[in-house]
Amino acid sequence: DTEGLLRIKEENQKHYRRAQRHQEKKEKIQRHNRKLGDLVEKKTYDLRTQYEHLANLRRTHILELTSVIFPIEEVKTSMRDPADVSSESDNAMTSSTVSKLAEARRTTYLSGRWVCDDHNGDTSISITGPWITLPNNGDYSAYYNWVEEKKTTQGPDMEHNNPAYTISAALCYATQLVNTLSLILDVNLPKKLCNRQFCGENLSRHRFTRAVKKLNANILHLCFSQHVNLDLLHPLHTLRNLMYLVSPDTENLGR
């Protein structure tokens, strides 16, 4: 029994020495992990700082681009309310009908509900200058109506102030701006749309509306990537959505 007790004591001493070595290894690994944790925290802070610097640089480039080359602003138009014109042409129309027409004109279906839009019809959004504008309500039917009318009308086109020209020019500039913004922000666009899509030959109604839908989808994708307030966006307001995107008030522009 004494010899067995001595053997057990020797084994316990070996286990104790081995446990000490394991404890030293454990402490060494913990120190290494703490050192790596501090390094990762420092690298994360440096990365976050670089992201902020990159965001500020992108923001500066975008604001310079939209102030010098592609300025976008709201333009007041001198259009008269159709309700007022109708009331002048038809003396039998009651005042209630006039007010209802005016109210219907200023109402827009947005996000599943009808909302009042005082800008609908009496303003437009310009790009690169006040002479190149798009209707604020997203109605570009003047373009393909002009194209269809031109197919049936023979002779040279002398109507230089046709709104179809300004619509195609504005959409062309908007496409160029969106493609440039995607490069600056490093955001892949969901729809492929060339800069020359709205230039050159006259587009049919199907091709025109398809290209406009692609442009609007790309603009909304950029707005979503920069966390633009969703309450401000409308799927048909091409230049207005762009204006909200590149506005200096957009806090996350450049992220």
PDB file of C-alpha atoms in Angstrom:
ATOM      1  CA  ASP A   1       0.000   0.000   0.000  1.00  0.00           C
ATOM      2  CA  THR A   2       2.880   2.391   0.761  1.00  0.00           C
ATOM      3  CA  GLU A   3       4.494   1.691  -2.615  1.00  0.00           C
ATOM      4  CA  GLY A   4       1.119   2.231  -4.368  1.00  0.00           C
ATOM      5  CA  LEU A   5       0.653   5.485  -2.493  1.00  0.00           C
ATOM      6  CA  LEU A   6       4.102   6.686  -3.651  1.00  0.00           C
ATOM      7  CA  ARG A   7       3.292   5.805  -7.276  1.00  0.00           C
ATOM      8  CA  ILE A   8       0.031   7.723  -7.066  1.00  0.00           C
ATOM      9  CA  LYS A   9       1.824  10.753  -5.611  1.00  0.00           C
ATOM     10  CA  GLU A  10       4.390  10.691  -8.431  1.00  0.00           C
ATOM     11  CA  GLU A  11       1.605  10.500 -11.033  1.00  0.00           C
ATOM     12  CA  ASN A  12      -0.230  13.382  -9.361  1.00  0.00           C
ATOM     13  CA  GLN A  13       2.962  15.481  -9.476  1.00  0.00           C
ATOM     14  CA  LYS A  14       3.352  14.717 -13.198  1.00  0.00           C
ATOM     15  CA  HIS A  15      -0.263  15.727 -13.816  1.00  0.00           C
ATOM     16  CA  TYR A  16       0.247  18.889 -11.779  1.00  0.00           C
ATOM     17  CA  ARG A  17       3.358  19.864 -13.771  1.00  0.00           C
ATOM     18  CA  ARG A  18       1.497  19.124 -17.019  1.00  0.00           C
ATOM     19  CA  ALA A  19      -1.466  21.229 -15.813  1.00  0.00           C
ATOM     20  CA  GLN A  20       0.922  24.124 -15.119  1.00  0.00           C
ATOM     21  CA  ARG A  21       2.322  23.873 -18.639  1.00  0.00           C
ATOM     22  CA  HIS A  22      -1.201  23.838 -20.060  1.00  0.00           C
ATOM     23  CA  GLN A  23      -2.093  26.864 -17.939  1.00  0.00           C
ATOM     24  CA  GLU A  24       0.929  28.736 -19.276  1.00  0.00           C
ATOM     25  CA  LYS A  25      -0.083  27.828 -22.833  1.00  0.00           C
ATOM     26  CA  LYS A  26      -3.638  28.959 -22.095  1.00  0.00           C
ATOM     27  CA  GLU A  27      -2.431  32.332 -20.766  1.00  0.00           C
ATOM     28  CA  LYS A  28      -0.119  32.720 -23.767  1.00  0.00           C
ATOM     29  CA  ILE A  29      -3.030  32.011 -26.173  1.00  0.00           C
ATOM     30  CA  GLN A  30      -5.234  34.480 -24.294  1.00  0.00           C
ATOM     31  CA  ARG A  31      -2.559  37.186 -24.559  1.00  0.00           C
ATOM     32  CA  HIS A  32      -2.232  36.440 -28.270  1.00  0.00           C
ATOM     33  CA  ASN A  33      -6.017  36.633 -28.737  1.00  0.00           C
ATOM     34  CA  ARG A  34      -6.159  39.955 -26.880  1.00  0.00           C
ATOM     35  CA  LYS A  35      -3.367  41.273 -29.075  1.00  0.00           C
ATOM     36  CA  LEU A  36      -5.202  40.102 -32.202  1.00  0.00           C
ATOM     37  CA  GLY A  37      -8.441  41.622 -30.878  1.00  0.00           C
ATOM     38  CA  ASP A  38      -6.762  44.982 -30.387  1.00  0.00           C
ATOM     39  CA  LEU A  39      -5.268  44.732 -33.875  1.00  0.00           C
ATOM     40  CA  VAL A  40      -8.637  43.848 -35.418  1.00  0.00           C
ATOM     41  CA  GLU A  41     -10.291  46.721 -33.550  1.00  0.00           C
ATOM     42  CA  LYS A  42      -7.640  49.136 -34.808  1.00  0.00           C
ATOM     43  CA  LYS A  43      -7.972  47.815 -38.376  1.00  0.00           C
ATOM     44  CA  THR A  44     -11.762  48.093 -38.141  1.00  0.00           C
ATOM     45  CA  TYR A  45     -11.477  51.700 -36.978  1.00  0.00           C
ATOM     46  CA  ASP A  46      -9.020  52.458 -39.795  1.00  0.00           C
ATOM     47  CA  LEU A  47     -11.364  50.806 -42.302  1.00  0.00           C
ATOM     48  CA  ARG A  48     -14.325  52.792 -40.995  1.00  0.00           C
ATOM     49  CA  THR A  49     -12.259  55.965 -41.251  1.00  0.00           C
ATOM     50  CA  GLN A  50     -11.299  55.108 -44.832  1.00  0.00           C
ATOM     51  CA  TYR A  51     -14.956  54.435 -45.662  1.00  0.00           C
ATOM     52  CA  GLU A  52     -15.916  57.837 -44.266  1.00  0.00           C
ATOM     53  CA  HIS A  53     -13.118  59.514 -46.207  1.00  0.00           C
ATOM     54  CA  LEU A  54     -14.178  57.685 -49.388  1.00  0.00           C
ATOM     55  CA  ALA A  55     -17.817  58.649 -48.787  1.00  0.00           C
ATOM     56  CA  ASN A  56     -16.863  62.318 -48.366  1.00  0.00           C
ATOM     57  CA  LEU A  57     -14.753  62.143 -51.522  1.00  0.00           C
ATOM     58  CA  ARG A  58     -17.613  60.580 -53.485  1.00  0.00           C
ATOM     59  CA  ARG A  59     -20.014  63.135 -52.078  1.00  0.00           C
ATOM     60  CA  THR A  60     -17.708  65.988 -53.144  1.00  0.00           C
ATOM     61  CA  HIS A  61     -17.401  64.583 -56.673  1.00  0.00           C
ATOM     62  CA  ILE A  62     -21.162  64.092 -56.978  1.00  0.00           C
ATOM     63  CA  LEU A  63     -22.019  67.588 -55.728  1.00  0.00           C
ATOM     64  CA  GLU A  64     -19.447  69.064 -58.101  1.00  0.00           C
ATOM     65  CA  LEU A  65     -20.804  66.970 -60.976  1.00  0.00           C
ATOM     66  CA  THR A  66     -24.415  68.013 -60.329  1.00  0.00           C
ATOM     67  CA  SER A  67     -23.578  71.679 -59.794  1.00  0.00           C
ATOM     68  CA  VAL A  68     -21.313  72.209 -62.821  1.00  0.00           C
ATOM     69  CA  ILE A  69     -22.308  69.673 -65.497  1.00  0.00           C
ATOM     70  CA  PHE A  70     -25.716  68.256 -64.547  1.00  0.00           C
ATOM     71  CA  PRO A  71     -27.529  70.814 -62.386  1.00  0.00           C
ATOM     72  CA  ILE A  72     -31.028  69.626 -61.427  1.00  0.00           C
ATOM     73  CA  GLU A  73     -33.588  72.053 -60.105  1.00  0.00           C
ATOM     74  CA  GLU A  74     -37.303  72.663 -59.944  1.00  0.00           C
ATOM     75  CA  VAL A  75     -38.747  75.071 -62.501  1.00  0.00           C
ATOM     76  CA  LYS A  76     -42.067  76.841 -62.136  1.00  0.00           C
ATOM     77  CA  THR A  77     -44.220  76.736 -65.257  1.00  0.00           C
ATOM     78  CA  SER A  78     -47.001  79.046 -66.322  1.00  0.00           C
ATOM     79  CA  MET A  79     -49.544  76.323 -67.052  1.00  0.00           C
ATOM     80  CA  ARG A  80     -53.132  77.181 -66.220  1.00  0.00           C
ATOM     81  CA  ASP A  81     -55.343  74.902 -64.250  1.00  0.00           C
ATOM     82  CA  PRO A  82     -57.636  72.940 -66.632  1.00  0.00           C
ATOM     83  CA  ALA A  83     -60.497  73.552 -64.236  1.00  0.00           C
ATOM     84  CA  ASP A  84     -60.109  77.295 -64.696  1.00  0.00           C
ATOM     85  CA  VAL A  85     -60.008  76.989 -68.491  1.00  0.00           C
ATOM     86  CA  SER A  86     -63.059  74.752 -68.509  1.00  0.00           C
ATOM     87  CA  SER A  87     -64.987  77.128 -66.307  1.00  0.00           C
ATOM     88  CA  GLU A  88     -64.295  79.980 -68.716  1.00  0.00           C
ATOM     89  CA  SER A  89     -65.351  77.986 -71.786  1.00  0.00           C
ATOM     90  CA  ASP A  90     -68.456  76.486 -70.209  1.00  0.00           C
ATOM     91  CA  ASN A  91     -70.556  78.948 -68.248  1.00  0.00           C
ATOM     92  CA  ALA A  92     -72.952  76.208 -67.227  1.00  0.00           C
ATOM     93  CA  MET A  93     -70.320  74.409 -65.177  1.00  0.00           C
ATOM     94  CA  THR A  94     -70.952  74.682 -61.447  1.00  0.00           C
ATOM     95  CA  SER A  95     -68.360  75.809 -58.935  1.00  0.00           C
ATOM     96  CA  SER A  96     -68.432  72.401 -57.235  1.00  0.00           C
ATOM     97  CA  THR A  97     -67.427  70.698 -60.484  1.00  0.00           C
ATOM     98  CA  VAL A  98     -64.557  73.162 -60.935  1.00  0.00           C
ATOM     99  CA  SER A  99     -63.295  72.536 -57.421  1.00  0.00           C
ATOM    100  CA  LYS A 100     -63.523  68.779 -57.905  1.00  0.00           C
ATOM    101  CA  LEU A 101     -61.526  68.980 -61.137  1.00  0.00           C
ATOM    102  CA  ALA A 102     -58.870  71.083 -59.430  1.00  0.00           C
ATOM    103  CA  GLU A 103     -58.708  68.680 -56.513  1.00  0.00           C
ATOM    104  CA  ALA A 104     -58.421  65.669 -58.850  1.00  0.00           C
ATOM    105  CA  ARG A 105     -55.610  67.368 -60.736  1.00  0.00           C
ATOM    106  CA  ARG A 106     -53.624  67.882 -57.536  1.00  0.00           C
ATOM    107  CA  THR A 107     -54.127  64.301 -56.307  1.00  0.00           C
ATOM    108  CA  THR A 108     -51.605  61.533 -56.896  1.00  0.00           C
ATOM    109  CA  TYR A 109     -51.774  57.826 -56.079  1.00  0.00           C
ATOM    110  CA  LEU A 110     -48.665  57.189 -53.985  1.00  0.00           C
ATOM    111  CA  SER A 111     -47.719  54.172 -51.841  1.00  0.00           C
ATOM    112  CA  GLY A 112     -51.178  52.639 -51.936  1.00  0.00           C
ATOM    113  CA  ARG A 113     -53.090  55.785 -51.054  1.00  0.00           C
ATOM    114  CA  TRP A 114     -54.228  59.039 -52.626  1.00  0.00           C
ATOM    115  CA  VAL A 115     -52.185  62.034 -51.520  1.00  0.00           C
ATOM    116  CA  CYS A 116     -52.354  65.723 -52.354  1.00  0.00           C
ATOM    117  CA  ASP A 117     -49.578  66.870 -54.677  1.00  0.00           C
ATOM    118  CA  ASP A 118     -49.562  70.619 -55.151  1.00  0.00           C
ATOM    119  CA  HIS A 119     -46.595  70.353 -57.526  1.00  0.00           C
ATOM    120  CA  ASN A 120     -48.449  68.139 -59.983  1.00  0.00           C
ATOM    121  CA  GLY A 121     -48.753  70.002 -63.261  1.00  0.00           C
ATOM    122  CA  ASP A 122     -47.492  73.463 -62.283  1.00  0.00           C
ATOM    123  CA  THR A 123     -43.815  72.585 -61.963  1.00  0.00           C
ATOM    124  CA  SER A 124     -41.218  70.678 -63.925  1.00  0.00           C
ATOM    125  CA  ILE A 125     -37.697  69.448 -63.192  1.00  0.00           C
ATOM    126  CA  SER A 126     -34.813  70.703 -65.343  1.00  0.00           C
ATOM    127  CA  ILE A 127     -31.402  69.161 -65.977  1.00  0.00           C
ATOM    128  CA  THR A 128     -28.343  70.980 -67.378  1.00  0.00           C
ATOM    129  CA  GLY A 129     -30.436  74.142 -67.730  1.00  0.00           C
ATOM    130  CA  PRO A 130     -33.950  75.560 -67.399  1.00  0.00           C
ATOM    131  CA  TRP A 131     -34.729  74.876 -71.062  1.00  0.00           C
ATOM    132  CA  ILE A 132     -34.384  71.058 -70.771  1.00  0.00           C
ATOM    133  CA  THR A 133     -37.161  69.827 -68.503  1.00  0.00           C
ATOM    134  CA  LEU A 134     -39.328  66.817 -67.766  1.00  0.00           C
ATOM    135  CA  PRO A 135     -42.935  66.927 -66.560  1.00  0.00           C
ATOM    136  CA  ASN A 136     -43.122  66.605 -62.815  1.00  0.00           C
ATOM    137  CA  ASN A 137     -45.869  63.952 -62.939  1.00  0.00           C
ATOM    138  CA  GLY A 138     -43.844  61.543 -65.114  1.00  0.00           C
ATOM    139  CA  ASP A 139     -46.166  61.807 -68.124  1.00  0.00           C
ATOM    140  CA  TYR A 140     -43.920  61.560 -71.221  1.00  0.00           C
ATOM    141  CA  SER A 141     -46.710  60.762 -73.693  1.00  0.00           C
ATOM    142  CA  ALA A 142     -45.859  63.916 -75.667  1.00  0.00           C
ATOM    143  CA  TYR A 143     -42.795  62.122 -77.028  1.00  0.00           C
ATOM    144  CA  TYR A 144     -44.355  59.020 -78.551  1.00  0.00           C
ATOM    145  CA  ASN A 145     -47.460  60.956 -79.589  1.00  0.00           C
ATOM    146  CA  TRP A 146     -45.169  63.246 -81.575  1.00  0.00           C
ATOM    147  CA  VAL A 147     -43.345  60.230 -83.058  1.00  0.00           C
ATOM    148  CA  GLU A 148     -46.597  58.608 -84.149  1.00  0.00           C
ATOM    149  CA  GLU A 149     -47.857  61.875 -85.598  1.00  0.00           C
ATOM    150  CA  LYS A 150     -44.603  62.424 -87.453  1.00  0.00           C
ATOM    151  CA  LYS A 151     -44.935  59.028 -89.131  1.00  0.00           C
ATOM    152  CA  THR A 152     -48.228  60.075 -90.681  1.00  0.00           C
ATOM    153  CA  THR A 153     -47.170  63.646 -91.543  1.00  0.00           C
ATOM    154  CA  GLN A 154     -45.014  64.254 -94.584  1.00  0.00           C
ATOM    155  CA  GLY A 155     -42.543  67.079 -94.965  1.00  0.00           C
ATOM    156  CA  PRO A 156     -39.751  68.586 -92.837  1.00  0.00           C
ATOM    157  CA  ASP A 157     -40.227  69.068 -89.120  1.00  0.00           C
ATOM    158  CA  MET A 158     -40.095  72.792 -88.396  1.00  0.00           C
ATOM    159  CA  GLU A 159     -41.413  72.631 -84.850  1.00  0.00           C
ATOM    160  CA  HIS A 160     -38.162  73.198 -82.938  1.00  0.00           C
ATOM    161  CA  ASN A 161     -39.936  73.876 -79.649  1.00  0.00           C
ATOM    162  CA  ASN A 162     -41.700  70.541 -79.625  1.00  0.00           C
ATOM    163  CA  PRO A 163     -41.730  69.110 -76.069  1.00  0.00           C
ATOM    164  CA  ALA A 164     -40.633  65.746 -77.466  1.00  0.00           C
ATOM    165  CA  TYR A 165     -37.170  67.221 -78.096  1.00  0.00           C
ATOM    166  CA  THR A 166     -36.770  68.432 -74.530  1.00  0.00           C
ATOM    167  CA  ILE A 167     -38.088  65.120 -73.161  1.00  0.00           C
ATOM    168  CA  SER A 168     -35.594  63.048 -75.155  1.00  0.00           C
ATOM    169  CA  ALA A 169     -32.741  65.425 -74.264  1.00  0.00           C
ATOM    170  CA  ALA A 170     -33.592  65.399 -70.553  1.00  0.00           C
ATOM    171  CA  LEU A 171     -33.839  61.602 -70.478  1.00  0.00           C
ATOM    172  CA  CYS A 172     -30.532  61.335 -72.334  1.00  0.00           C
ATOM    173  CA  TYR A 173     -28.783  63.595 -69.802  1.00  0.00           C
ATOM    174  CA  ALA A 174     -30.432  61.720 -66.927  1.00  0.00           C
ATOM    175  CA  THR A 175     -29.115  58.420 -68.304  1.00  0.00           C
ATOM    176  CA  GLN A 176     -25.601  59.845 -68.562  1.00  0.00           C
ATOM    177  CA  LEU A 177     -25.796  61.151 -65.007  1.00  0.00           C
ATOM    178  CA  VAL A 178     -27.082  57.846 -63.617  1.00  0.00           C
ATOM    179  CA  ASN A 179     -24.337  55.843 -65.338  1.00  0.00           C
ATOM    180  CA  THR A 180     -21.713  58.272 -64.023  1.00  0.00           C
ATOM    181  CA  LEU A 181     -23.140  58.116 -60.499  1.00  0.00           C
ATOM    182  CA  SER A 182     -23.002  54.320 -60.549  1.00  0.00           C
ATOM    183  CA  LEU A 183     -19.259  54.527 -61.307  1.00  0.00           C
ATOM    184  CA  ILE A 184     -18.593  57.100 -58.585  1.00  0.00           C
ATOM    185  CA  LEU A 185     -20.660  55.254 -55.969  1.00  0.00           C
ATOM    186  CA  ASP A 186     -19.415  51.813 -57.106  1.00  0.00           C
ATOM    187  CA  VAL A 187     -22.991  50.514 -57.319  1.00  0.00           C
ATOM    188  CA  ASN A 188     -23.977  48.043 -60.036  1.00  0.00           C
ATOM    189  CA  LEU A 189     -27.174  49.069 -61.802  1.00  0.00           C
ATOM    190  CA  PRO A 190     -29.896  46.421 -62.229  1.00  0.00           C
ATOM    191  CA  LYS A 191     -30.757  47.502 -65.799  1.00  0.00           C
ATOM    192  CA  LYS A 192     -28.335  48.075 -68.652  1.00  0.00           C
ATOM    193  CA  LEU A 193     -29.075  51.348 -70.432  1.00  0.00           C
ATOM    194  CA  CYS A 194     -26.758  53.075 -72.904  1.00  0.00           C
ATOM    195  CA  ASN A 195     -26.249  56.840 -72.899  1.00  0.00           C
ATOM    196  CA  ARG A 196     -27.408  57.076 -76.515  1.00  0.00           C
ATOM    197  CA  GLN A 197     -30.690  55.227 -75.882  1.00  0.00           C
ATOM    198  CA  PHE A 198     -32.850  58.376 -76.107  1.00  0.00           C
ATOM    199  CA  CYS A 199     -30.763  60.066 -78.815  1.00  0.00           C
ATOM    200  CA  GLY A 200     -30.710  59.547 -82.554  1.00  0.00           C
ATOM    201  CA  GLU A 201     -33.616  57.661 -84.057  1.00  0.00           C
ATOM    202  CA  ASN A 202     -37.164  58.151 -82.831  1.00  0.00           C
ATOM    203  CA  LEU A 203     -38.302  55.374 -80.498  1.00  0.00           C
ATOM    204  CA  SER A 204     -41.647  53.658 -80.733  1.00  0.00           C
ATOM    205  CA  ARG A 205     -44.015  53.799 -77.780  1.00  0.00           C
ATOM    206  CA  HIS A 206     -43.042  50.297 -76.607  1.00  0.00           C
ATOM    207  CA  ARG A 207     -39.287  50.910 -76.822  1.00  0.00           C
ATOM    208  CA  PHE A 208     -39.590  54.359 -75.277  1.00  0.00           C
ATOM    209  CA  THR A 209     -41.652  53.251 -72.268  1.00  0.00           C
ATOM    210  CA  ARG A 210     -39.371  50.223 -71.791  1.00  0.00           C
ATOM    211  CA  ALA A 211     -36.270  52.458 -71.735  1.00  0.00           C
ATOM    212  CA  VAL A 212     -37.943  54.898 -69.322  1.00  0.00           C
ATOM    213  CA  LYS A 213     -38.823  52.025 -66.980  1.00  0.00           C
ATOM    214  CA  LYS A 214     -35.199  50.874 -67.022  1.00  0.00           C
ATOM    215  CA  LEU A 215     -34.003  54.391 -66.223  1.00  0.00           C
ATOM    216  CA  ASN A 216     -36.481  54.784 -63.374  1.00  0.00           C
ATOM    217  CA  ALA A 217     -35.476  51.376 -61.971  1.00  0.00           C
ATOM    218  CA  ASN A 218     -31.786  52.357 -62.004  1.00  0.00           C
ATOM    219  CA  ILE A 219     -32.529  55.672 -60.291  1.00  0.00           C
ATOM    220  CA  LEU A 220     -34.582  53.983 -57.570  1.00  0.00           C
ATOM    221  CA  HIS A 221     -31.814  51.413 -57.068  1.00  0.00           C
ATOM    222  CA  LEU A 222     -29.286  54.211 -56.503  1.00  0.00           C
ATOM    223  CA  CYS A 223     -31.696  55.946 -54.119  1.00  0.00           C
ATOM    224  CA  PHE A 224     -32.140  52.741 -52.131  1.00  0.00           C
ATOM    225  CA  SER A 225     -28.376  52.202 -51.945  1.00  0.00           C
ATOM    226  CA  GLN A 226     -27.878  55.711 -50.518  1.00  0.00           C
ATOM    227  CA  HIS A 227     -30.779  55.386 -48.029  1.00  0.00           C
ATOM    228  CA  VAL A 228     -32.864  58.190 -49.499  1.00  0.00           C
ATOM    229  CA  ASN A 229     -36.096  58.734 -47.571  1.00  0.00           C
ATOM    230  CA  LEU A 230     -38.659  56.418 -49.177  1.00  0.00           C
ATOM    231  CA  ASP A 231     -41.504  58.842 -48.511  1.00  0.00           C
ATOM    232  CA  LEU A 232     -39.921  61.276 -50.985  1.00  0.00           C
ATOM    233  CA  LEU A 233     -39.657  58.810 -53.874  1.00  0.00           C
ATOM    234  CA  HIS A 234     -42.171  58.080 -56.605  1.00  0.00           C
ATOM    235  CA  PRO A 235     -41.567  55.364 -59.237  1.00  0.00           C
ATOM    236  CA  LEU A 236     -42.532  57.665 -62.132  1.00  0.00           C
ATOM    237  CA  HIS A 237     -40.795  60.910 -61.100  1.00  0.00           C
ATOM    238  CA  THR A 238     -37.489  60.488 -62.922  1.00  0.00           C
ATOM    239  CA  LEU A 239     -35.672  63.768 -62.336  1.00  0.00           C
ATOM    240  CA  ARG A 240     -37.311  64.481 -58.979  1.00  0.00           C
ATOM    241  CA  ASN A 241     -35.943  61.187 -57.601  1.00  0.00           C
ATOM    242  CA  LEU A 242     -32.528  62.107 -59.002  1.00  0.00           C
ATOM    243  CA  MET A 243     -32.796  65.525 -57.371  1.00  0.00           C
ATOM    244  CA  TYR A 244     -33.469  63.926 -53.992  1.00  0.00           C
ATOM    245  CA  LEU A 245     -30.552  61.521 -54.535  1.00  0.00           C
ATOM    246  CA  VAL A 246     -27.895  64.164 -55.239  1.00  0.00           C
ATOM    247  CA  SER A 247     -29.266  66.720 -52.811  1.00  0.00           C
ATOM    248  CA  PRO A 248     -26.747  68.040 -50.239  1.00  0.00           C
ATOM    249  CA  ASP A 249     -29.365  67.186 -47.599  1.00  0.00           C
ATOM    250  CA  THR A 250     -28.978  63.458 -48.306  1.00  0.00           C
ATOM    251  CA  GLU A 251     -27.017  62.352 -45.247  1.00  0.00           C
ATOM    252  CA  ASN A 252     -25.821  58.980 -46.571  1.00  0.00           C
ATOM    253  CA  LEU A 253     -24.774  60.162 -50.026  1.00  0.00           C
ATOM    254  CA  GLY A 254     -21.495  58.431 -50.882  1.00  0.00           C
ATOM    255  CA  ARG A 255     -21.884  55.420 -48.583  1.00  0.00           C
TER     256      ARG A 255
END
